[in-house]
Amino acid sequence: MGLDENDSAIASFTMLAHGIVHWFELAIPILLVVWLEAFDASVALVGVIVALGYAPFGLGALPAGVLVDRYGPRKLVLVCLTGMSVAFATLAIAPSIYAIAISLLCWGVLASIYHPAGLALISTGVERRGTVFARHGIAGNVGIALGPFATATLLLAFDWRLVIVILAIPGILATLYGLRLEFDPTAALDSTNPEERASTEGRNESGGVSEFLTNSRTLFASSFLLVFAIVTFVGLYYRGVLTYLPELLHGLPAMDGIEPPGGLEELSLGDYVYVGLLVAGMAGQYVGGKLTDRIAVSRGLVVVFLGLAILAPAFVPVSSMGLLAVVAYCLVLGFSLFAIEPFYQEAVAVYTPPETRGLSYGYTYLGMFGLGALSISLGGFLLDHVSVAALFATLALFALVGAAISVRLVIRPRPSGGDSSTHSSSGADD
């Protein structure tokens, strides 16, 4: 069964916006190499400057979530698209590396708006959330893949300032497309409880620090505390494995002796395997999203976490096998790692009230991208001072803790204040 007109409009809007966010995000590391030469700057300085752009991407999710609940998700997605595109385009006129820093900082602040806004819009406006969450995740992965590819390809033919302008154009076009779309951002709330719609539409009258604190206390006194912990452990596993896996793949004996095709000598075979992992992740997101429409999200989280716990320590023995074994391992890992995404996104919708959905997703991505990033420094320490096996044993431990918390969610009934839309997954959790 296909999506209805409203679901389809929201899906296309959020998928396009999600892809654009990651299109910009993954173009920046490619441009970093150009800026080193263009401004005769040190690697350390440019690294700090790029970090200024990425830091608000996770840290800004929480205040962005507050704004979503106050002004509505559609407006905030449009602000995000417009602001990101303009901020990114200003890189083309930057006269110094410090001007680059200002533009990237502005980009990061504006990009941080997307996940709380886009996911809140799906959670309150879409009837078939699981399907749309799946498509939404796939669109993000497409942006992750196309951003660096398009940037590197364009830099072969054009000056970097012109490339930046070209890269900003899709964001502007996405904004214009979003302005023309018509949809009901609270359609999923109508059929069961009209009061939910009224409370969600009345968000503009609320706000302030006291309400933020009150809503936060209410959220963390509910099952959302478990959901937040689950997402944090997803983030710890996700950041830990994706940060170091490309480097680890490059050093495997299975990757030796096979040269990339002509014209792509700068890429190693490990890079291709890593891209394969991301492609498998798209399939995982699709299957995971479909399953959230059919099974309880809490049970789905337990199953995927247990799968990830098994996969992590398997890297060490698999890495000493042949190329086919390594490729198969990475495909299964990519599928499982991204299959969990629709489950935790749906869990937020199931276990939180619609009027605080922006705040809920703000906390969610603070845990995912903010607290989850702690595994990067921990992973670096383990690789430098202990062993590869220790890193993957730690990742397995993260997954087991996530599974244990998810079991607690299985046996804890969903409160009546959560989303009462008629999704089979929500009903299964009751």
mmCIF file of C-alpha atoms in Angstrom, residues 85-428:
data_model
loop_
_atom_site.group_PDB
_atom_site.id
_atom_site.type_symbol
_atom_site.label_atom_id
_atom_site.label_comp_id
_atom_site.label_asym_id
_atom_site.label_seq_id
_atom_site.Cartn_x
_atom_site.Cartn_y
_atom_site.Cartn_z
ATOM 1 C CA SER A 85 22.462 27.125 2.014
ATOM 2 C CA VAL A 86 23.234 30.814 2.519
ATOM 3 C CA ALA A 87 25.855 30.133 5.212
ATOM 4 C CA PHE A 88 27.536 27.525 3.009
ATOM 5 C CA ALA A 89 27.478 29.857 -0.004
ATOM 6 C CA THR A 90 29.273 32.583 2.010
ATOM 7 C CA LEU A 91 32.315 30.290 2.107
ATOM 8 C CA ALA A 92 32.832 31.250 -1.553
ATOM 9 C CA ILE A 93 33.549 34.876 -0.655
ATOM 10 C CA ALA A 94 35.633 34.208 2.471
ATOM 11 C CA PRO A 95 38.821 36.335 2.318
ATOM 12 C CA SER A 96 40.629 34.402 5.078
ATOM 13 C CA ILE A 97 40.596 31.167 7.017
ATOM 14 C CA TYR A 98 38.956 33.040 9.900
ATOM 15 C CA ALA A 99 36.074 34.058 7.662
ATOM 16 C CA ILE A 100 35.762 30.368 6.771
ATOM 17 C CA ALA A 101 35.443 29.699 10.504
ATOM 18 C CA ILE A 102 32.573 32.175 10.871
ATOM 19 C CA SER A 103 30.702 30.722 7.899
ATOM 20 C CA LEU A 104 31.143 27.153 9.147
ATOM 21 C CA LEU A 105 29.993 28.095 12.631
ATOM 22 C CA CYS A 106 26.836 29.648 11.183
ATOM 23 C CA TRP A 107 26.316 26.564 9.023
ATOM 24 C CA GLY A 108 26.625 24.242 12.025
ATOM 25 C CA VAL A 109 24.141 26.199 14.116
ATOM 26 C CA LEU A 110 21.565 26.197 11.317
ATOM 27 C CA ALA A 111 22.175 22.540 10.377
ATOM 28 C CA SER A 112 21.511 21.479 13.975
ATOM 29 C CA ILE A 113 17.869 22.471 13.510
ATOM 30 C CA TYR A 114 17.091 19.748 11.003
ATOM 31 C CA HIS A 115 16.873 16.482 12.943
ATOM 32 C CA PRO A 116 14.572 17.714 15.730
ATOM 33 C CA ALA A 117 12.399 19.561 13.200
ATOM 34 C CA GLY A 118 12.259 16.957 10.446
ATOM 35 C CA LEU A 119 11.632 14.007 12.753
ATOM 36 C CA ALA A 120 9.029 15.927 14.757
ATOM 37 C CA LEU A 121 7.217 16.696 11.501
ATOM 38 C CA ILE A 122 7.180 13.024 10.499
ATOM 39 C CA SER A 123 6.041 11.929 13.953
ATOM 40 C CA THR A 124 3.010 14.232 14.063
ATOM 41 C CA GLY A 125 2.097 14.497 10.384
ATOM 42 C CA VAL A 126 2.581 10.997 8.963
ATOM 43 C CA GLU A 127 0.272 8.033 9.455
ATOM 44 C CA ARG A 128 2.734 5.407 8.154
ATOM 45 C CA ARG A 129 5.690 6.602 10.197
ATOM 46 C CA GLY A 130 7.823 3.487 9.873
ATOM 47 C CA THR A 131 7.823 3.613 6.083
ATOM 48 C CA VAL A 132 8.640 7.329 6.027
ATOM 49 C CA PHE A 133 11.349 6.993 8.698
ATOM 50 C CA ALA A 134 12.932 4.323 6.486
ATOM 51 C CA ARG A 135 12.840 6.474 3.355
ATOM 52 C CA HIS A 136 14.055 9.452 5.365
ATOM 53 C CA GLY A 137 17.099 7.529 6.581
ATOM 54 C CA ILE A 138 17.900 6.292 3.091
ATOM 55 C CA ALA A 139 17.801 9.872 1.793
ATOM 56 C CA GLY A 140 20.324 10.852 4.465
ATOM 57 C CA ASN A 141 22.667 8.088 3.357
ATOM 58 C CA VAL A 142 22.322 9.228 -0.254
ATOM 59 C CA GLY A 143 23.438 12.703 0.848
ATOM 60 C CA ILE A 144 26.336 11.166 2.787
ATOM 61 C CA ALA A 145 27.509 9.364 -0.352
ATOM 62 C CA LEU A 146 26.846 12.089 -2.936
ATOM 63 C CA GLY A 147 28.208 15.074 -0.968
ATOM 64 C CA PRO A 148 31.896 14.119 -1.026
ATOM 65 C CA PHE A 149 31.607 12.493 -4.458
ATOM 66 C CA ALA A 150 30.104 15.612 -6.062
ATOM 67 C CA THR A 151 32.581 17.897 -4.304
ATOM 68 C CA ALA A 152 35.637 15.902 -5.330
ATOM 69 C CA THR A 153 34.391 15.572 -8.918
ATOM 70 C CA LEU A 154 33.602 19.276 -9.304
ATOM 71 C CA LEU A 155 36.985 20.266 -7.881
ATOM 72 C CA LEU A 156 38.630 18.435 -10.773
ATOM 73 C CA ALA A 157 37.119 20.957 -13.202
ATOM 74 C CA PHE A 158 36.377 24.197 -11.305
ATOM 75 C CA ASP A 159 37.871 26.597 -8.783
ATOM 76 C CA TRP A 160 36.844 25.797 -5.221
ATOM 77 C CA ARG A 161 34.876 29.044 -4.801
ATOM 78 C CA LEU A 162 32.702 28.238 -7.804
ATOM 79 C CA VAL A 163 32.289 24.668 -6.545
ATOM 80 C CA ILE A 164 30.889 25.985 -3.267
ATOM 81 C CA VAL A 165 28.311 28.078 -5.120
ATOM 82 C CA ILE A 166 27.288 25.059 -7.193
ATOM 83 C CA LEU A 167 26.983 22.904 -4.059
ATOM 84 C CA ALA A 168 24.715 25.507 -2.424
ATOM 85 C CA ILE A 169 22.213 25.497 -5.308
ATOM 86 C CA PRO A 170 20.424 22.233 -4.329
ATOM 87 C CA GLY A 171 19.728 23.704 -0.884
ATOM 88 C CA ILE A 172 18.110 26.792 -2.382
ATOM 89 C CA LEU A 173 16.044 24.660 -4.777
ATOM 90 C CA ALA A 174 14.944 22.442 -1.871
ATOM 91 C CA THR A 175 13.779 25.539 0.006
ATOM 92 C CA LEU A 176 11.720 26.723 -2.959
ATOM 93 C CA TYR A 177 10.225 23.252 -3.313
ATOM 94 C CA GLY A 178 9.310 23.181 0.380
ATOM 95 C CA LEU A 179 7.591 26.556 0.162
ATOM 96 C CA ARG A 180 5.342 25.267 -2.613
ATOM 97 C CA LEU A 181 4.347 22.031 -0.880
ATOM 98 C CA GLU A 182 1.039 21.804 0.963
ATOM 99 C CA PHE A 183 0.499 19.302 3.775
ATOM 100 C CA ASP A 184 -0.994 18.981 7.255
ATOM 101 C CA PRO A 185 1.829 18.757 9.846
ATOM 102 C CA THR A 186 -0.526 17.293 12.485
ATOM 103 C CA ALA A 187 -2.539 14.897 10.313
ATOM 104 C CA ALA A 188 -1.460 11.810 12.266
ATOM 105 C CA LEU A 189 -3.000 13.198 15.455
ATOM 106 C CA ASP A 190 -6.501 13.852 14.140
ATOM 107 C CA SER A 191 -8.093 10.465 14.003
ATOM 108 C CA THR A 192 -7.726 9.442 17.626
ATOM 109 C CA ASN A 193 -7.480 12.509 19.822
ATOM 110 C CA PRO A 194 -8.402 16.000 18.537
ATOM 111 C CA GLU A 195 -7.070 17.505 21.785
ATOM 112 C CA GLU A 196 -3.549 16.483 20.764
ATOM 113 C CA ARG A 197 -3.844 18.568 17.617
ATOM 114 C CA ALA A 198 -5.086 21.576 19.566
ATOM 115 C CA SER A 199 -2.213 21.348 22.057
ATOM 116 C CA THR A 200 0.307 20.992 19.246
ATOM 117 C CA GLU A 201 -1.078 23.888 17.223
ATOM 118 C CA GLY A 202 -1.117 26.084 20.338
ATOM 119 C CA ARG A 203 2.634 25.882 20.692
ATOM 120 C CA ASN A 204 3.225 29.502 19.664
ATOM 121 C CA GLU A 205 1.662 30.721 22.874
ATOM 122 C CA SER A 206 4.086 28.812 25.042
ATOM 123 C CA GLY A 207 7.774 29.043 25.735
ATOM 124 C CA GLY A 208 10.304 30.201 28.242
ATOM 125 C CA VAL A 209 12.914 28.643 30.479
ATOM 126 C CA SER A 210 10.396 27.505 33.080
ATOM 127 C CA GLU A 211 8.390 25.528 30.525
ATOM 128 C CA PHE A 212 11.569 24.035 29.085
ATOM 129 C CA LEU A 213 12.588 22.828 32.538
ATOM 130 C CA THR A 214 9.093 21.558 33.303
ATOM 131 C CA ASN A 215 8.839 19.655 30.016
ATOM 132 C CA SER A 216 12.340 18.250 30.467
ATOM 133 C CA ARG A 217 11.546 17.000 33.965
ATOM 134 C CA THR A 218 8.334 15.446 32.688
ATOM 135 C CA LEU A 219 10.120 13.705 29.830
ATOM 136 C CA PHE A 220 12.881 12.259 31.982
ATOM 137 C CA ALA A 221 10.407 11.108 34.605
ATOM 138 C CA SER A 222 8.758 8.970 31.912
ATOM 139 C CA SER A 223 9.812 6.136 29.617
ATOM 140 C CA PHE A 224 11.678 8.707 27.539
ATOM 141 C CA LEU A 225 14.581 8.367 29.985
ATOM 142 C CA LEU A 226 15.005 4.797 28.750
ATOM 143 C CA VAL A 227 14.685 5.909 25.114
ATOM 144 C CA PHE A 228 17.327 8.611 25.659
ATOM 145 C CA ALA A 229 19.697 6.047 27.193
ATOM 146 C CA ILE A 230 19.055 3.658 24.288
ATOM 147 C CA VAL A 231 19.845 6.330 21.699
ATOM 148 C CA THR A 232 23.025 7.308 23.563
ATOM 149 C CA PHE A 233 24.302 3.724 23.391
ATOM 150 C CA VAL A 234 23.358 3.578 19.706
ATOM 151 C CA GLY A 235 25.467 6.713 19.250
ATOM 152 C CA LEU A 236 28.409 5.263 21.183
ATOM 153 C CA TYR A 237 28.413 2.156 18.970
ATOM 154 C CA TYR A 238 27.748 4.092 15.750
ATOM 155 C CA ARG A 239 30.470 6.714 16.228
ATOM 156 C CA GLY A 240 32.976 4.201 17.518
ATOM 157 C CA VAL A 241 32.657 1.770 14.632
ATOM 158 C CA LEU A 242 32.220 4.232 11.739
ATOM 159 C CA THR A 243 35.065 6.500 12.860
ATOM 160 C CA TYR A 244 37.735 3.811 12.954
ATOM 161 C CA LEU A 245 36.491 1.132 10.559
ATOM 162 C CA PRO A 246 37.815 2.844 7.373
ATOM 163 C CA GLU A 247 41.316 3.055 8.847
ATOM 164 C CA LEU A 248 41.149 -0.533 10.102
ATOM 165 C CA LEU A 249 39.994 -1.794 6.706
ATOM 166 C CA HIS A 250 42.948 -0.116 4.988
ATOM 167 C CA GLY A 251 45.384 -2.149 7.065
ATOM 168 C CA LEU A 252 43.862 -5.594 6.525
ATOM 169 C CA PRO A 253 45.863 -8.226 4.612
ATOM 170 C CA ALA A 254 42.699 -8.992 2.613
ATOM 171 C CA MET A 255 42.941 -5.521 1.044
ATOM 172 C CA ASP A 256 46.491 -5.960 -0.247
ATOM 173 C CA GLY A 257 47.309 -6.656 -3.845
ATOM 174 C CA ILE A 258 44.133 -5.289 -5.421
ATOM 175 C CA GLU A 259 44.438 -1.911 -7.136
ATOM 176 C CA PRO A 260 41.498 0.456 -7.749
ATOM 177 C CA PRO A 261 40.403 1.072 -11.350
ATOM 178 C CA GLY A 262 42.225 3.677 -13.418
ATOM 179 C CA GLY A 263 41.676 7.282 -12.340
ATOM 180 C CA LEU A 264 40.733 6.286 -8.806
ATOM 181 C CA GLU A 265 44.190 5.467 -7.491
ATOM 182 C CA GLU A 266 43.773 7.759 -4.488
ATOM 183 C CA LEU A 267 41.102 5.431 -3.119
ATOM 184 C CA SER A 268 41.938 2.092 -1.544
ATOM 185 C CA LEU A 269 39.926 -1.097 -1.728
ATOM 186 C CA GLY A 270 38.912 -0.447 1.887
ATOM 187 C CA ASP A 271 37.166 2.740 0.753
ATOM 188 C CA TYR A 272 35.027 0.749 -1.672
ATOM 189 C CA VAL A 273 34.148 -1.769 1.032
ATOM 190 C CA TYR A 274 33.184 1.108 3.328
ATOM 191 C CA VAL A 275 30.906 2.555 0.639
ATOM 192 C CA GLY A 276 29.361 -0.906 0.345
ATOM 193 C CA LEU A 277 28.643 -0.785 4.071
ATOM 194 C CA LEU A 278 26.758 2.492 3.610
ATOM 195 C CA VAL A 279 24.774 1.075 0.705
ATOM 196 C CA ALA A 280 23.842 -1.952 2.819
ATOM 197 C CA GLY A 281 22.807 0.561 5.477
ATOM 198 C CA MET A 282 20.179 1.945 3.116
ATOM 199 C CA ALA A 283 18.661 -1.535 2.856
ATOM 200 C CA GLY A 284 18.805 -1.847 6.639
ATOM 201 C CA GLN A 285 16.956 1.440 7.084
ATOM 202 C CA TYR A 286 14.270 0.332 4.659
ATOM 203 C CA VAL A 287 13.728 -3.034 6.327
ATOM 204 C CA GLY A 288 13.897 -1.510 9.820
ATOM 205 C CA GLY A 289 11.325 1.119 8.893
ATOM 206 C CA LYS A 290 8.965 -1.486 7.476
ATOM 207 C CA LEU A 291 9.306 -3.585 10.627
ATOM 208 C CA THR A 292 8.406 -0.674 12.919
ATOM 209 C CA ASP A 293 4.961 -0.735 11.293
ATOM 210 C CA ARG A 294 4.597 -4.421 12.211
ATOM 211 C CA ILE A 295 6.324 -5.148 15.528
ATOM 212 C CA ALA A 296 6.813 -3.417 18.865
ATOM 213 C CA VAL A 297 9.701 -0.979 18.610
ATOM 214 C CA SER A 298 11.054 -2.034 22.014
ATOM 215 C CA ARG A 299 11.336 -5.670 20.905
ATOM 216 C CA GLY A 300 12.891 -4.613 17.621
ATOM 217 C CA LEU A 301 15.520 -2.625 19.508
ATOM 218 C CA VAL A 302 16.413 -5.672 21.631
ATOM 219 C CA VAL A 303 16.887 -7.862 18.557
ATOM 220 C CA VAL A 304 19.040 -5.374 16.625
ATOM 221 C CA PHE A 305 21.184 -4.547 19.673
ATOM 222 C CA LEU A 306 21.855 -8.257 20.234
ATOM 223 C CA GLY A 307 22.831 -8.601 16.579
ATOM 224 C CA LEU A 308 25.267 -5.703 16.912
ATOM 225 C CA ALA A 309 26.697 -7.215 20.097
ATOM 226 C CA ILE A 310 27.470 -10.428 18.191
ATOM 227 C CA LEU A 311 28.909 -8.596 15.181
ATOM 228 C CA ALA A 312 31.381 -6.406 17.092
ATOM 229 C CA PRO A 313 33.766 -9.094 18.447
ATOM 230 C CA ALA A 314 33.410 -11.032 15.183
ATOM 231 C CA PHE A 315 35.513 -8.368 13.426
ATOM 232 C CA VAL A 316 38.791 -9.711 14.811
ATOM 233 C CA PRO A 317 38.516 -13.284 13.468
ATOM 234 C CA VAL A 318 36.853 -12.140 10.232
ATOM 235 C CA SER A 319 39.620 -9.594 9.575
ATOM 236 C CA SER A 320 42.141 -12.419 9.214
ATOM 237 C CA MET A 321 40.032 -14.214 6.611
ATOM 238 C CA GLY A 322 39.787 -13.500 2.912
ATOM 239 C CA LEU A 323 38.309 -10.551 1.068
ATOM 240 C CA LEU A 324 34.877 -12.115 0.588
ATOM 241 C CA ALA A 325 34.502 -12.727 4.327
ATOM 242 C CA VAL A 326 35.444 -9.106 5.125
ATOM 243 C CA VAL A 327 33.037 -7.737 2.510
ATOM 244 C CA ALA A 328 30.211 -9.968 3.750
ATOM 245 C CA TYR A 329 30.897 -8.889 7.345
ATOM 246 C CA CYS A 330 30.786 -5.195 6.428
ATOM 247 C CA LEU A 331 27.548 -5.594 4.489
ATOM 248 C CA VAL A 332 25.857 -7.321 7.442
ATOM 249 C CA LEU A 333 27.276 -4.747 9.872
ATOM 250 C CA GLY A 334 26.075 -1.838 7.712
ATOM 251 C CA PHE A 335 22.620 -3.385 7.368
ATOM 252 C CA SER A 336 22.284 -3.909 11.144
ATOM 253 C CA LEU A 337 23.841 -0.599 12.187
ATOM 254 C CA PHE A 338 21.396 1.459 10.141
ATOM 255 C CA ALA A 339 18.401 -0.839 10.667
ATOM 256 C CA ILE A 340 18.231 0.360 14.274
ATOM 257 C CA GLU A 341 17.698 3.989 13.232
ATOM 258 C CA PRO A 342 13.963 3.796 12.359
ATOM 259 C CA PHE A 343 13.350 1.866 15.586
ATOM 260 C CA TYR A 344 14.737 4.525 17.918
ATOM 261 C CA GLN A 345 13.140 7.323 15.901
ATOM 262 C CA GLU A 346 9.785 5.580 16.187
ATOM 263 C CA ALA A 347 10.390 4.932 19.904
ATOM 264 C CA VAL A 348 10.577 8.685 20.508
ATOM 265 C CA ALA A 349 7.225 9.124 18.762
ATOM 266 C CA VAL A 350 5.664 6.262 20.727
ATOM 267 C CA TYR A 351 6.884 7.271 24.185
ATOM 268 C CA THR A 352 6.530 11.082 24.126
ATOM 269 C CA PRO A 353 3.578 13.485 23.859
ATOM 270 C CA PRO A 354 3.196 15.358 20.538
ATOM 271 C CA GLU A 355 3.471 18.829 22.084
ATOM 272 C CA THR A 356 7.058 18.120 23.236
ATOM 273 C CA ARG A 357 8.132 16.156 20.185
ATOM 274 C CA GLY A 358 10.695 18.751 19.079
ATOM 275 C CA LEU A 359 12.287 18.811 22.537
ATOM 276 C CA SER A 360 12.258 15.005 22.585
ATOM 277 C CA TYR A 361 14.109 14.715 19.293
ATOM 278 C CA GLY A 362 16.446 17.504 20.424
ATOM 279 C CA TYR A 363 17.487 15.412 23.418
ATOM 280 C CA THR A 364 17.617 12.338 21.168
ATOM 281 C CA TYR A 365 20.229 13.831 18.849
ATOM 282 C CA LEU A 366 22.130 15.394 21.719
ATOM 283 C CA GLY A 367 22.558 11.825 22.954
ATOM 284 C CA MET A 368 23.238 10.407 19.493
ATOM 285 C CA PHE A 369 25.746 12.952 18.162
ATOM 286 C CA GLY A 370 26.859 14.633 21.396
ATOM 287 C CA LEU A 371 27.292 11.937 24.050
ATOM 288 C CA GLY A 372 27.795 9.303 21.357
ATOM 289 C CA ALA A 373 30.944 11.107 20.209
ATOM 290 C CA LEU A 374 32.662 10.112 23.487
ATOM 291 C CA SER A 375 33.399 6.737 21.906
ATOM 292 C CA ILE A 376 35.681 8.472 19.388
ATOM 293 C CA SER A 377 38.182 9.491 22.064
ATOM 294 C CA LEU A 378 37.720 6.201 23.932
ATOM 295 C CA GLY A 379 38.233 4.243 20.718
ATOM 296 C CA GLY A 380 41.405 6.154 19.904
ATOM 297 C CA PHE A 381 42.792 5.371 23.358
ATOM 298 C CA LEU A 382 41.967 1.669 23.042
ATOM 299 C CA LEU A 383 43.543 1.399 19.587
ATOM 300 C CA ASP A 384 46.692 3.254 20.666
ATOM 301 C CA HIS A 385 47.237 1.640 24.064
ATOM 302 C CA VAL A 386 45.359 -1.676 24.102
ATOM 303 C CA SER A 387 44.220 -3.468 20.947
ATOM 304 C CA VAL A 388 41.688 -3.679 18.131
ATOM 305 C CA ALA A 389 40.005 -6.522 20.013
ATOM 306 C CA ALA A 390 39.538 -4.242 23.027
ATOM 307 C CA LEU A 391 37.799 -1.640 20.876
ATOM 308 C CA PHE A 392 35.329 -4.121 19.440
ATOM 309 C CA ALA A 393 34.763 -5.760 22.839
ATOM 310 C CA THR A 394 33.834 -2.306 24.158
ATOM 311 C CA LEU A 395 31.445 -1.785 21.252
ATOM 312 C CA ALA A 396 29.842 -5.150 22.050
ATOM 313 C CA LEU A 397 29.430 -4.018 25.657
ATOM 314 C CA PHE A 398 27.668 -0.840 24.470
ATOM 315 C CA ALA A 399 25.266 -2.964 22.423
ATOM 316 C CA LEU A 400 24.563 -5.318 25.336
ATOM 317 C CA VAL A 401 23.787 -2.412 27.642
ATOM 318 C CA GLY A 402 21.479 -0.986 24.954
ATOM 319 C CA ALA A 403 19.736 -4.374 24.687
ATOM 320 C CA ALA A 404 19.288 -4.534 28.470
ATOM 321 C CA ILE A 405 17.722 -1.081 28.554
ATOM 322 C CA SER A 406 15.461 -2.042 25.651
ATOM 323 C CA VAL A 407 14.279 -5.101 27.603
ATOM 324 C CA ARG A 408 13.280 -2.727 30.382
ATOM 325 C CA LEU A 409 11.301 -0.766 27.797
ATOM 326 C CA VAL A 410 9.548 -3.962 26.673
ATOM 327 C CA ILE A 411 8.180 -4.645 30.158
ATOM 328 C CA ARG A 412 7.301 -1.015 30.890
ATOM 329 C CA PRO A 413 3.869 -0.074 29.481
ATOM 330 C CA ARG A 414 3.696 2.910 27.181
ATOM 331 C CA PRO A 415 2.084 5.841 29.036
ATOM 332 C CA SER A 416 -1.175 7.278 27.762
ATOM 333 C CA GLY A 417 0.570 10.600 27.125
ATOM 334 C CA GLY A 418 2.508 9.159 24.208
ATOM 335 C CA ASP A 419 1.486 9.194 20.597
ATOM 336 C CA SER A 420 -1.835 7.463 20.287
ATOM 337 C CA SER A 421 -1.856 7.174 16.524
ATOM 338 C CA THR A 422 -2.957 3.797 15.290
ATOM 339 C CA HIS A 423 0.373 2.229 14.405
ATOM 340 C CA SER A 424 0.800 -1.443 14.950
ATOM 341 C CA SER A 425 4.137 -0.843 16.592
ATOM 342 C CA SER A 426 2.642 1.440 19.187
ATOM 343 C CA GLY A 427 -0.118 -0.933 19.902
ATOM 344 C CA ALA A 428 2.316 -3.748 20.358
#
